[in-house]
Structure formats: structure tokens, C-alpha cells
mmCIF file of C-alpha atoms in Angstrom:
data_model
loop_
_atom_site.group_PDB
_atom_site.id
_atom_site.type_symbol
_atom_site.label_atom_id
_atom_site.label_comp_id
_atom_site.label_asym_id
_atom_site.label_seq_id
_atom_site.Cartn_x
_atom_site.Cartn_y
_atom_site.Cartn_z
ATOM 1 C CA UNK A 1 0.000 0.000 0.000
ATOM 2 C CA UNK A 2 1.330 3.437 -0.918
ATOM 3 C CA UNK A 3 2.133 6.007 1.753
ATOM 4 C CA UNK A 4 -0.757 8.191 0.510
ATOM 5 C CA UNK A 5 -3.304 5.542 1.424
ATOM 6 C CA UNK A 6 -1.745 5.129 4.871
ATOM 7 C CA UNK A 7 -2.013 8.889 5.370
ATOM 8 C CA UNK A 8 -5.689 8.809 4.389
ATOM 9 C CA UNK A 9 -6.337 5.981 6.860
ATOM 10 C CA UNK A 10 -4.527 7.899 9.611
ATOM 11 C CA UNK A 11 -6.542 11.036 8.842
ATOM 12 C CA UNK A 12 -9.779 9.076 9.259
ATOM 13 C CA UNK A 13 -8.579 7.516 12.512
ATOM 14 C CA UNK A 14 -7.415 10.864 13.917
ATOM 15 C CA UNK A 15 -10.566 12.744 12.891
ATOM 16 C CA UNK A 16 -12.771 10.034 14.368
ATOM 17 C CA UNK A 17 -10.753 10.088 17.596
ATOM 18 C CA UNK A 18 -11.287 13.858 17.864
ATOM 19 C CA UNK A 19 -15.042 13.262 17.818
ATOM 20 C CA UNK A 20 -14.799 11.163 20.975
ATOM 21 C CA UNK A 21 -13.351 14.133 22.880
ATOM 22 C CA UNK A 22 -16.271 16.455 22.160
ATOM 23 C CA UNK A 23 -18.146 17.103 25.434
ATOM 24 C CA UNK A 24 -21.714 15.829 25.467
ATOM 25 C CA UNK A 25 -23.094 19.272 26.255
ATOM 26 C CA UNK A 26 -21.485 20.659 23.069
ATOM 27 C CA UNK A 27 -22.469 17.978 20.569
ATOM 28 C CA UNK A 28 -25.110 20.229 18.975
ATOM 29 C CA UNK A 29 -22.498 22.952 18.438
ATOM 30 C CA UNK A 30 -20.105 20.400 16.937
ATOM 31 C CA UNK A 31 -22.745 19.053 14.552
ATOM 32 C CA UNK A 32 -23.804 22.526 13.387
ATOM 33 C CA UNK A 33 -20.168 23.600 12.910
ATOM 34 C CA UNK A 34 -19.284 20.440 10.977
ATOM 35 C CA UNK A 35 -22.330 20.593 8.704
ATOM 36 C CA UNK A 36 -21.820 24.272 7.984
ATOM 37 C CA UNK A 37 -18.132 23.649 7.243
ATOM 38 C CA UNK A 38 -19.129 20.884 4.817
ATOM 39 C CA UNK A 39 -21.335 23.404 3.031
ATOM 40 C CA UNK A 40 -18.452 25.894 2.789
ATOM 41 C CA UNK A 41 -15.904 23.304 1.670
ATOM 42 C CA UNK A 42 -18.303 21.808 -0.864
ATOM 43 C CA UNK A 43 -18.597 25.149 -2.642
ATOM 44 C CA UNK A 44 -15.030 26.399 -2.205
ATOM 45 C CA UNK A 45 -13.310 23.045 -2.756
ATOM 46 C CA UNK A 46 -15.262 22.313 -5.894
ATOM 47 C CA UNK A 47 -14.619 25.804 -7.290
ATOM 48 C CA UNK A 48 -10.876 25.610 -6.627
ATOM 49 C CA UNK A 49 -10.548 22.206 -8.286
ATOM 50 C CA UNK A 50 -12.747 23.088 -11.256
ATOM 51 C CA UNK A 51 -10.785 26.300 -11.825
ATOM 52 C CA UNK A 52 -7.606 24.224 -12.008
ATOM 53 C CA UNK A 53 -5.913 25.787 -8.988
ATOM 54 C CA UNK A 54 -5.481 22.503 -7.092
ATOM 55 C CA UNK A 55 -5.457 18.868 -8.011
ATOM 56 C CA UNK A 56 -5.920 15.756 -5.887
ATOM 57 C CA UNK A 57 -4.175 12.952 -7.821
ATOM 58 C CA UNK A 58 -4.907 10.300 -5.164
ATOM 59 C CA UNK A 59 -8.331 10.490 -3.531
ATOM 60 C CA UNK A 60 -11.344 8.482 -2.533
ATOM 61 C CA UNK A 61 -14.207 8.308 -5.049
ATOM 62 C CA UNK A 62 -12.212 9.566 -8.057
ATOM 63 C CA UNK A 63 -15.062 8.869 -10.488
ATOM 64 C CA UNK A 64 -17.495 10.986 -8.456
ATOM 65 C CA UNK A 65 -15.582 14.132 -7.561
ATOM 66 C CA UNK A 66 -12.205 15.683 -8.251
ATOM 67 C CA UNK A 67 -12.059 17.135 -4.729
ATOM 68 C CA UNK A 68 -10.618 15.372 -1.704
ATOM 69 C CA UNK A 69 -13.544 13.704 0.035
ATOM 70 C CA UNK A 70 -11.373 12.928 3.047
ATOM 71 C CA UNK A 71 -10.299 16.508 3.648
ATOM 72 C CA UNK A 72 -13.284 18.518 2.425
ATOM 73 C CA UNK A 73 -16.094 16.418 3.870
ATOM 74 C CA UNK A 74 -14.630 14.706 6.921
ATOM 75 C CA UNK A 75 -11.309 15.890 8.355
ATOM 76 C CA UNK A 76 -11.751 19.643 7.908
ATOM 77 C CA UNK A 77 -15.356 19.685 9.218
ATOM 78 C CA UNK A 78 -14.334 17.608 12.260
ATOM 79 C CA UNK A 79 -11.464 19.997 12.979
ATOM 80 C CA UNK A 80 -13.868 22.913 12.586
ATOM 81 C CA UNK A 81 -16.217 21.273 15.075
ATOM 82 C CA UNK A 82 -13.351 20.983 17.560
ATOM 83 C CA UNK A 83 -12.341 24.574 16.812
ATOM 84 C CA UNK A 84 -15.824 25.832 17.680
ATOM 85 C CA UNK A 85 -16.342 23.562 20.683
ATOM 86 C CA UNK A 86 -13.150 24.656 22.417
ATOM 87 C CA UNK A 87 -13.155 28.268 21.210
ATOM 88 C CA UNK A 88 -11.991 30.618 24.020
ATOM 89 C CA UNK A 89 -15.145 32.770 24.164
ATOM 90 C CA UNK A 90 -14.510 34.671 27.364
ATOM 91 C CA UNK A 91 -10.791 35.222 26.886
ATOM 92 C CA UNK A 92 -8.830 38.167 25.536
ATOM 93 C CA UNK A 93 -8.893 39.140 21.874
ATOM 94 C CA UNK A 94 -5.177 38.366 21.659
ATOM 95 C CA UNK A 95 -5.796 34.794 22.793
ATOM 96 C CA UNK A 96 -8.706 34.436 20.371
ATOM 97 C CA UNK A 97 -6.547 35.666 17.478
ATOM 98 C CA UNK A 98 -3.811 33.263 18.574
ATOM 99 C CA UNK A 99 -6.382 30.469 18.556
ATOM 100 C CA UNK A 100 -7.285 31.275 14.931
ATOM 101 C CA UNK A 101 -3.620 31.597 13.950
ATOM 102 C CA UNK A 102 -2.660 28.362 15.695
ATOM 103 C CA UNK A 103 -5.343 26.183 14.121
ATOM 104 C CA UNK A 104 -4.812 27.782 10.720
ATOM 105 C CA UNK A 105 -1.026 27.501 10.830
ATOM 106 C CA UNK A 106 -1.012 23.841 11.868
ATOM 107 C CA UNK A 107 -3.453 22.897 9.097
ATOM 108 C CA UNK A 108 -1.497 24.921 6.542
ATOM 109 C CA UNK A 109 1.813 23.380 7.609
ATOM 110 C CA UNK A 110 0.394 19.854 7.331
ATOM 111 C CA UNK A 111 -1.052 20.610 3.895
ATOM 112 C CA UNK A 112 2.250 22.037 2.644
ATOM 113 C CA UNK A 113 4.128 18.956 3.873
ATOM 114 C CA UNK A 114 1.580 16.664 2.234
ATOM 115 C CA UNK A 115 1.798 18.657 -1.001
ATOM 116 C CA UNK A 116 5.597 18.552 -0.981
ATOM 117 C CA UNK A 117 6.122 14.876 -0.113
ATOM 118 C CA UNK A 118 3.056 13.008 -1.412
ATOM 119 C CA UNK A 119 0.651 12.827 -4.338
ATOM 120 C CA UNK A 120 -2.419 13.618 -2.244
ATOM 121 C CA UNK A 121 -2.515 17.254 -3.341
ATOM 122 C CA UNK A 122 -0.808 19.211 -6.076
ATOM 123 C CA UNK A 123 -0.633 23.010 -6.156
ATOM 124 C CA UNK A 124 -1.102 24.305 -9.695
ATOM 125 C CA UNK A 125 -2.020 27.988 -9.280
ATOM 126 C CA UNK A 126 -1.932 27.961 -5.502
ATOM 127 C CA UNK A 127 0.419 28.934 -2.690
ATOM 128 C CA UNK A 128 0.609 28.178 1.028
ATOM 129 C CA UNK A 129 -0.560 31.670 1.992
ATOM 130 C CA UNK A 130 -3.769 31.226 -0.013
ATOM 131 C CA UNK A 131 -4.411 28.095 2.031
ATOM 132 C CA UNK A 132 -3.691 29.995 5.248
ATOM 133 C CA UNK A 133 -6.075 32.834 4.397
ATOM 134 C CA UNK A 134 -8.839 30.538 3.139
ATOM 135 C CA UNK A 135 -8.672 28.281 6.203
ATOM 136 C CA UNK A 136 -8.666 31.242 8.588
ATOM 137 C CA UNK A 137 -11.562 32.871 6.732
ATOM 138 C CA UNK A 138 -13.582 29.658 6.737
ATOM 139 C CA UNK A 139 -13.037 29.276 10.496
ATOM 140 C CA UNK A 140 -14.193 32.866 10.989
ATOM 141 C CA UNK A 141 -17.293 32.393 8.824
ATOM 142 C CA UNK A 142 -18.195 29.151 10.604
ATOM 143 C CA UNK A 143 -17.719 30.869 13.973
ATOM 144 C CA UNK A 144 -20.031 33.707 12.914
ATOM 145 C CA UNK A 145 -22.618 31.218 11.708
ATOM 146 C CA UNK A 146 -22.500 29.175 14.926
ATOM 147 C CA UNK A 147 -22.849 32.310 17.045
ATOM 148 C CA UNK A 148 -25.792 33.457 14.941
ATOM 149 C CA UNK A 149 -27.427 30.025 14.942
ATOM 150 C CA UNK A 150 -27.260 29.505 18.673
ATOM 151 C CA UNK A 151 -28.161 33.112 19.460
ATOM 152 C CA UNK A 152 -31.367 32.591 17.501
ATOM 153 C CA UNK A 153 -31.994 29.248 19.205
ATOM 154 C CA UNK A 154 -31.559 30.738 22.682
ATOM 155 C CA UNK A 155 -33.756 33.785 21.995
#
């Protein structure tokens, strides 16, 4: 088995393990965050691939979609759920910005390493800083949506 398939298996195992650490009282928040993130990544991921900016040479369901099912529909939404569940609401703005920067930087670093050393992703008209900005922006949008959603639910 190629290293790419082992990485995909490890991503599924890690993302599933993260789900087990979500507190029971925040499962609704996690579900809303993950589903909303899937909506965002469906649109953005499909657009980026169809515009020829990225390519996923090795992926699940290659005859169905040219995007990475593993990343766009499972791993990234699970990480977004964790991001929202453990977001430091009542902390300083500096800590909140650090939280965004930390999550975004780790995901960007992992993607750059995967792009450099495997065939799971190939940058065509793309750079690491575009990934960083798009991930950070998607976290921000999902955070706004979750705040709006649960503000309406609690009203």
C-alpha cells in the first residue's frame, strides 16, 4: 500500500478520535459547525478544483468528484467542530486571534508537507498563503454562523 493511502487511513482515525473528545453538552455545536463547514468546503473546494488551482491525484471516489472527500467532507469539518467547541469565548482578543492563527497555521503546515512529499494534493495555481487565508476565513465564517445560529436558538 502506498504512503498516501496510509495517510488517508490515519486522517480518518485521527478525525474520528477527535469526535470522541467532544463534550456531550457541546455535541449540537459540533454538529452545526461540521455541517456548515461541509457546506463551505463543498462550494469552495469544488470551485478551486474546477478552476484548475489545485489537483488531488490520489483520492477516494475519483469517479465521483475531483475534490478530496477525506479533507473537504470529513477531516476539515471535524477539525472545525473541535475549533468551535473549544473556542476561548470569554478570553482576551489576543488569545482568540492566537487560537485562529494556531489552528490555521497547523493545518497549513500539514497541507504544505503533504503537497511537498506526497501525491495527495498538487498546487497548480496555488500557494501556502492562499491556504492559510482561506482556512482562517472559513473558520471565521463558521464561527459567525454558529454564534448566529445559537443566538437565535436561545432567543
